[in-house]
Amino acid sequence: MNDKKILCFDAHLDISMNAMEWNRDQRWTVEQIRASEKGMTDKPDRERNTVSFPALREGHVGLVVATQIARVVKPGSPIPGWFSQEQAWAQTQGQLQWYRTMEEAGEMKPITDAASLAESLKLWENPSEQTPIGYLLSLEGADSIVSMNHLERAYDYGLRAIGPAHYGPGIYANGTDSSGRLNARGVELLKTMDQLNMILDMTHLNDDAFWHALDVYQGSIWASHNNCRHFVDHNRQFSDEMIKELINRKAVIGLALDAWMMVPNWIRGKSDPKERQVTLNLMVDNIDHICQLAGNSLHAGVGSDLDGAFGTEQCPHDLDTIADLQKLPHLLAQRGYNSEDIDNIMHRNFIRFLQEYFS
Ligand SMILES: [Zn+2]
């Protein structure tokens, strides 16, 4: 492999969801997965995936945060999901078993403590076509956590980060496009996460719950996949005030590649990345905005969310697969970022965060 490539840490990928719900064998190339989906219309991103293990390796995306995800909804909800927490829990356990199977196959390697983080970093100093992708397990939306006993069990199997909310109303907290502080169960969730020493992912919390969670939570905080309200004025994005508070709390923010979070007034299924001039440079704008607010390059990273229920129809048109994240160092250099800044943004900020978290 080309050793001029810079290690990339991607803080948000729904890899198991793609394997188990999109039926994408992540050991295939992106091209093979696209070919397997010819003519399929069940999901808008068929034939347009961007992630698989070979593409991750090609892009030196050696360390990732990989999710479990399952929402609970009421009958009639416009948002898809399960009708009970127990069903959602079972769904996440299936996703977990896929990660385990990929560990057995040598494709992935879990990161749960300082030693396993160091092992993955060592492997990626000299990667080959077989080097396993190091992954920290995260839960996007906590609806599937049936009880605090389930949370403890999840910690024991390796879960280290949780974003309490996703889209709309949630069991513990309401997420994007909704309002309201954490409910009593949400406060209990955060207190138990604190006791277990978990990472609180601020992504998807609505504004009220965001500020409430910062009051309640004493432990480590990050935002795995978020962009700036400065560019796209939507509640899914962080205001400057929120970003400044996250910086005060030593958070790292992963910037995402979902087109609707990169240009205003994106219309799903209608807008076109080329026509709307959606490029990786817009991610650099978001990275730069956070660096300017921080006065340094220590709080921005990559949280691409690629294949997060969208594909090339809704991401930068200068990205064909996740391997194109290797275009970022050059784009950052063009903005005057030096090699230390580029390392910080590509991987070092999240790795430093995890080293401090595990210590
Ligand atoms: Zn998300």
Coordinates of C-alpha atoms and ligand atoms in Angstrom, one line a residue:
M1 CA 0.0 0.0 0.0
N2 CA 1.1 3.6 -0.5
D3 CA 2.6 4.8 2.7
K4 CA 2.1 8.4 1.8
K5 CA -1.5 7.9 2.8
I6 CA -2.4 9.4 6.2
L7 CA -4.3 7.2 8.8
C8 CA -7.9 8.2 8.9
F9 CA -10.2 7.7 12.0
D10 CA -13.9 7.8 11.0
A11 CA -16.0 8.4 14.1
H12 CA -19.3 7.2 12.6
L13 CA -20.1 4.3 10.3
D14 CA -23.2 2.1 10.4
I15 CA -21.3 -0.9 9.1
S16 CA -23.4 -3.7 10.7
M17 CA -26.6 -2.1 9.7
N18 CA -25.4 -2.2 6.1
A19 CA -24.5 -5.8 6.4
M20 CA -27.7 -7.0 8.1
E21 CA -30.4 -4.7 6.8
W22 CA -29.0 -3.8 3.3
N23 CA -27.5 -7.3 2.9
R24 CA -24.1 -5.9 2.0
D25 CA -21.2 -8.2 2.5
Q26 CA -18.6 -5.8 3.7
R27 CA -15.8 -8.1 2.5
W28 CA -16.7 -7.4 -1.1
T29 CA -15.5 -4.4 -3.0
V30 CA -17.8 -1.4 -3.4
E31 CA -18.1 -2.3 -7.1
Q32 CA -19.2 -5.9 -6.2
I33 CA -21.8 -4.6 -3.8
R34 CA -23.1 -2.2 -6.4
A35 CA -23.3 -5.0 -9.0
S36 CA -25.2 -7.2 -6.5
E37 CA -27.9 -4.5 -6.1
K38 CA -28.6 -3.9 -9.8
G39 CA -32.3 -3.1 -10.3
M40 CA -33.1 -3.1 -6.6
T41 CA -35.4 -0.2 -5.6
D42 CA -36.3 -1.1 -2.0
K43 CA -34.0 1.7 -0.7
P44 CA -32.9 5.0 -2.3
D45 CA -29.2 4.2 -2.0
R46 CA -29.1 0.9 -3.9
E47 CA -26.1 0.6 -6.2
R48 CA -24.7 3.8 -4.7
N49 CA -22.8 2.5 -1.6
T50 CA -19.4 3.9 -0.8
V51 CA -18.1 1.7 2.1
S52 CA -16.7 -1.8 2.4
F53 CA -13.6 -3.3 4.0
P54 CA -11.4 -3.1 0.9
A55 CA -12.4 0.6 0.4
L56 CA -11.7 1.3 4.1
R57 CA -8.2 -0.3 3.7
E58 CA -7.5 1.5 0.5
G59 CA -8.4 4.8 2.2
H60 CA -6.3 3.9 5.3
V61 CA -9.5 4.3 7.4
G62 CA -8.0 1.9 9.9
L63 CA -9.9 2.9 13.0
V64 CA -13.6 3.6 13.1
V65 CA -16.5 4.0 15.5
A66 CA -19.0 1.4 14.4
T67 CA -22.6 1.5 15.4
Q68 CA -25.4 -0.6 16.6
I69 CA -28.7 1.1 15.8
A70 CA -32.4 0.3 16.3
R71 CA -35.2 2.8 17.1
V72 CA -38.5 2.3 18.9
V73 CA -41.6 4.0 17.4
K74 CA -45.3 4.1 18.0
P75 CA -47.6 2.4 15.4
G76 CA -48.3 4.9 12.6
S77 CA -45.0 6.8 13.0
P78 CA -43.6 8.2 9.8
I79 CA -40.2 7.2 11.1
P80 CA -39.3 3.5 10.7
G81 CA -38.6 1.5 13.8
W82 CA -39.6 -1.3 16.2
F83 CA -42.7 -1.3 18.4
S84 CA -40.9 -2.4 21.5
Q85 CA -37.6 -1.9 23.3
E86 CA -37.2 -5.7 23.4
Q87 CA -37.4 -6.0 19.6
A88 CA -34.9 -3.1 19.2
W89 CA -32.5 -4.8 21.7
A90 CA -32.7 -8.1 19.8
Q91 CA -31.9 -6.2 16.5
T92 CA -28.8 -4.6 18.1
Q93 CA -27.7 -8.0 19.3
G94 CA -27.9 -9.4 15.8
Q95 CA -25.7 -6.4 14.7
L96 CA -23.3 -7.3 17.5
Q97 CA -23.1 -10.9 16.3
W98 CA -22.1 -9.7 12.8
Y99 CA -19.2 -7.7 14.3
R100 CA -18.2 -10.7 16.3
T101 CA -18.3 -12.9 13.1
M102 CA -16.1 -10.3 11.3
E103 CA -13.6 -10.4 14.2
E104 CA -13.4 -14.2 13.8
A105 CA -12.8 -13.7 10.1
G106 CA -9.9 -11.3 10.9
E107 CA -11.7 -8.4 9.2
M108 CA -12.3 -6.3 12.3
K109 CA -10.7 -5.9 15.7
P110 CA -12.5 -4.5 18.8
I111 CA -11.1 -1.5 20.7
T112 CA -12.4 -1.5 24.3
D113 CA -9.4 -0.3 26.3
A114 CA -6.0 1.3 26.1
A115 CA -4.2 -1.9 25.2
S116 CA -6.5 -2.8 22.3
L117 CA -6.4 0.8 21.0
A118 CA -2.6 0.6 21.0
E119 CA -2.7 -2.8 19.2
S120 CA -4.8 -1.4 16.4
L121 CA -2.6 1.7 16.1
K122 CA 0.5 -0.6 15.9
L123 CA -1.1 -2.7 13.1
W124 CA -1.9 0.5 11.1
E125 CA 1.7 1.7 11.3
N126 CA 2.4 -0.9 8.6
P127 CA -0.9 -1.9 7.0
S128 CA -1.5 -4.6 4.5
E129 CA -4.5 -5.7 2.4
Q130 CA -5.5 -7.9 5.4
T131 CA -5.1 -5.5 8.3
P132 CA -8.2 -5.7 10.4
I133 CA -10.3 -2.5 10.8
G134 CA -10.0 -1.4 14.5
Y135 CA -13.5 -0.5 15.8
L136 CA -14.9 1.1 18.9
L137 CA -18.6 0.0 19.4
S138 CA -21.1 2.7 19.7
L139 CA -24.9 2.9 19.9
E140 CA -26.8 5.4 17.9
G141 CA -30.0 6.2 19.8
A142 CA -30.5 4.4 23.1
D143 CA -34.0 3.1 22.6
S144 CA -32.8 -0.5 22.5
I145 CA -31.4 -0.3 26.1
V146 CA -34.3 -2.1 27.8
S147 CA -33.1 -1.4 31.3
M148 CA -29.9 -0.3 33.2
N149 CA -29.1 -4.0 33.5
H150 CA -29.0 -4.2 29.7
L151 CA -26.7 -1.1 29.7
E152 CA -24.3 -2.9 32.0
R153 CA -24.4 -6.0 29.9
A154 CA -23.7 -3.8 26.8
Y155 CA -20.7 -2.3 28.5
D156 CA -19.5 -5.8 29.3
Y157 CA -19.7 -6.8 25.6
G158 CA -17.7 -3.8 24.6
L159 CA -20.1 -0.9 24.1
R160 CA -18.2 2.3 24.9
A161 CA -20.2 5.2 23.4
I162 CA -23.9 6.1 23.3
G163 CA -25.9 8.8 21.6
P164 CA -29.1 8.8 23.6
A165 CA -31.3 10.1 20.8
H166 CA -31.8 9.7 17.1
Y167 CA -34.6 11.2 15.0
G168 CA -37.9 12.3 16.6
P169 CA -39.2 11.2 20.0
G170 CA -37.1 8.6 21.9
I171 CA -37.3 6.5 25.0
Y172 CA -34.7 8.5 26.9
A173 CA -34.4 11.7 25.0
N174 CA -36.0 13.4 22.0
G175 CA -33.7 13.8 19.0
T176 CA -33.4 15.7 15.7
D177 CA -36.6 17.6 14.7
S178 CA -38.0 17.5 18.2
S179 CA -37.7 19.3 21.5
G180 CA -37.7 18.7 25.3
R181 CA -35.1 18.0 28.0
L182 CA -34.0 14.5 28.9
N183 CA -36.8 12.6 30.7
A184 CA -36.3 10.9 34.1
R185 CA -35.1 7.7 32.4
G186 CA -32.7 9.7 30.3
V187 CA -31.2 11.2 33.4
E188 CA -30.9 7.7 34.9
L189 CA -29.3 6.5 31.6
L190 CA -26.6 9.3 31.7
K191 CA -25.9 8.7 35.4
T192 CA -25.4 5.0 34.8
M193 CA -23.2 5.7 31.7
D194 CA -21.2 8.0 33.9
Q195 CA -20.7 5.3 36.5
L196 CA -19.7 2.8 33.9
N197 CA -17.3 5.4 32.3
M198 CA -18.8 5.6 28.8
I199 CA -18.6 8.3 26.2
L200 CA -21.7 10.4 25.7
D201 CA -22.2 11.2 22.0
M202 CA -24.0 14.6 21.7
T203 CA -25.0 14.0 18.1
H204 CA -28.8 14.0 17.4
L205 CA -29.8 15.4 20.8
N206 CA -32.3 18.2 20.3
D207 CA -31.3 21.6 21.6
D208 CA -33.1 21.3 25.0
A209 CA -31.7 17.9 25.7
F210 CA -28.2 18.9 24.5
W211 CA -27.9 21.6 27.2
H212 CA -29.6 19.4 29.8
A213 CA -27.2 16.5 29.0
L214 CA -24.2 18.8 29.5
D215 CA -25.5 19.7 32.9
V216 CA -26.1 16.1 33.9
Y217 CA -23.0 14.4 32.4
Q218 CA -19.6 14.6 34.1
G219 CA -17.8 12.1 31.9
S220 CA -16.2 12.1 28.4
I221 CA -18.2 13.8 25.6
W222 CA -17.8 13.8 21.8
A223 CA -20.0 14.4 18.8
S224 CA -19.5 11.6 16.3
H225 CA -21.2 13.0 13.2
N226 CA -22.3 16.6 13.2
N227 CA -21.9 19.7 11.0
C228 CA -22.3 23.4 11.7
R229 CA -25.5 25.4 11.8
H230 CA -23.4 28.3 10.5
F231 CA -23.6 26.8 7.0
V232 CA -27.0 24.9 7.1
D233 CA -29.4 26.4 9.5
H234 CA -31.1 23.2 10.8
N235 CA -31.6 21.9 14.3
R236 CA -29.6 18.7 13.4
Q237 CA -26.5 21.0 13.2
F238 CA -24.5 22.7 16.0
S239 CA -24.8 26.4 16.7
D240 CA -21.5 28.3 17.4
E241 CA -22.6 28.5 21.0
M242 CA -22.9 24.7 21.2
I243 CA -19.6 24.1 19.4
K244 CA -17.9 26.5 21.9
E245 CA -19.3 24.6 24.8
L246 CA -18.2 21.3 23.3
I247 CA -14.7 22.7 22.9
N248 CA -14.8 23.8 26.6
R249 CA -15.6 20.2 27.5
K250 CA -12.7 18.8 25.5
A251 CA -14.9 17.2 22.9
V252 CA -13.9 16.2 19.4
I253 CA -16.5 16.7 16.6
G254 CA -16.6 14.4 13.6
L255 CA -17.8 16.2 10.4
A256 CA -20.3 14.4 8.2
L257 CA -20.7 13.9 4.5
D258 CA -24.5 13.7 4.2
A259 CA -25.3 16.3 1.5
W260 CA -28.4 17.8 3.2
M261 CA -26.1 18.8 6.1
M262 CA -23.6 20.4 3.7
V263 CA -25.8 22.7 1.6
P264 CA -29.0 24.5 2.5
N265 CA -32.4 23.5 1.1
W266 CA -31.4 20.0 0.0
I267 CA -34.4 18.0 -1.2
R268 CA -34.0 14.2 -0.7
G269 CA -34.3 12.2 -3.8
K270 CA -34.5 15.4 -6.0
S271 CA -31.4 17.5 -5.4
D272 CA -28.2 16.4 -7.2
P273 CA -24.7 16.6 -5.7
K274 CA -23.2 17.9 -8.9
E275 CA -25.9 20.6 -9.5
R276 CA -25.7 21.7 -5.9
Q277 CA -21.9 21.7 -6.1
V278 CA -21.5 19.4 -3.0
T279 CA -17.8 18.6 -2.7
L280 CA -15.4 17.5 0.0
N281 CA -14.4 21.2 0.3
L282 CA -17.7 21.8 2.1
M283 CA -16.5 19.3 4.8
V284 CA -13.3 21.3 5.0
D285 CA -15.4 24.5 5.5
N286 CA -17.1 22.8 8.5
I287 CA -13.8 21.6 9.8
D288 CA -12.3 25.0 9.4
H289 CA -15.3 26.7 11.1
I290 CA -14.7 24.5 14.2
C291 CA -10.9 25.2 14.1
Q292 CA -11.5 28.9 13.9
L293 CA -13.9 28.8 16.9
A294 CA -11.4 26.7 18.9
G295 CA -8.4 28.7 17.8
N296 CA -6.6 25.4 17.1
S297 CA -7.0 22.2 15.2
L298 CA -7.6 20.0 18.2
H299 CA -11.4 19.5 18.1
A300 CA -12.3 18.6 14.6
G301 CA -12.2 15.2 13.0
V302 CA -14.0 12.9 10.5
G303 CA -17.4 11.3 11.2
S304 CA -18.4 10.6 7.7
D305 CA -21.6 8.7 8.2
L306 CA -21.1 7.3 4.7
D307 CA -23.6 4.6 3.8
G308 CA -25.8 5.9 6.7
A309 CA -28.9 5.2 4.7
F310 CA -27.6 7.4 1.8
G311 CA -25.1 6.8 -1.0
T312 CA -23.5 8.8 -3.8
E313 CA -26.9 10.3 -4.6
Q314 CA -26.5 12.3 -1.4
C315 CA -22.8 12.9 -0.7
P316 CA -20.0 14.9 -2.3
H317 CA -19.6 14.2 -6.0
D318 CA -15.8 14.1 -5.7
L319 CA -16.2 11.1 -3.5
D320 CA -16.8 7.7 -5.1
T321 CA -15.9 5.5 -2.2
I322 CA -14.7 6.1 1.4
A323 CA -11.1 5.7 0.1
D324 CA -11.5 9.3 -1.2
L325 CA -11.2 10.6 2.3
Q326 CA -7.5 10.6 1.3
K327 CA -8.3 13.7 -0.7
L328 CA -8.8 15.6 2.6
P329 CA -5.1 16.1 3.5
H330 CA -4.5 18.0 0.2
L331 CA -7.7 20.1 0.6
L332 CA -6.7 21.0 4.1
A333 CA -3.2 21.9 3.0
Q334 CA -4.7 24.2 0.3
R335 CA -6.4 26.1 3.2
G336 CA -3.1 26.5 5.0
Y337 CA -3.3 23.7 7.4
N338 CA 0.2 22.3 8.2
S339 CA 1.0 18.6 8.5
E340 CA 0.5 18.5 12.3
D341 CA -3.0 20.1 11.9
I342 CA -3.8 17.6 9.1
D343 CA -2.8 14.6 11.4
N344 CA -4.9 16.1 14.2
I345 CA -8.0 16.2 12.0
M346 CA -7.4 13.0 10.1
H347 CA -6.9 10.8 13.2
R348 CA -4.9 12.2 16.1
N349 CA -7.7 14.2 17.8
F350 CA -10.0 11.2 18.2
I351 CA -7.1 8.9 19.1
R352 CA -5.9 11.4 21.8
F353 CA -9.4 11.6 23.0
L354 CA -9.6 7.8 23.4
Q355 CA -6.2 7.5 25.0
E356 CA -7.3 10.0 27.7
Y357 CA -10.6 8.3 28.0
F358 CA -9.1 4.9 28.6
S359 CA -6.4 6.2 30.9
Ligands
ZN1 ZN -26.9 9.7 12.6

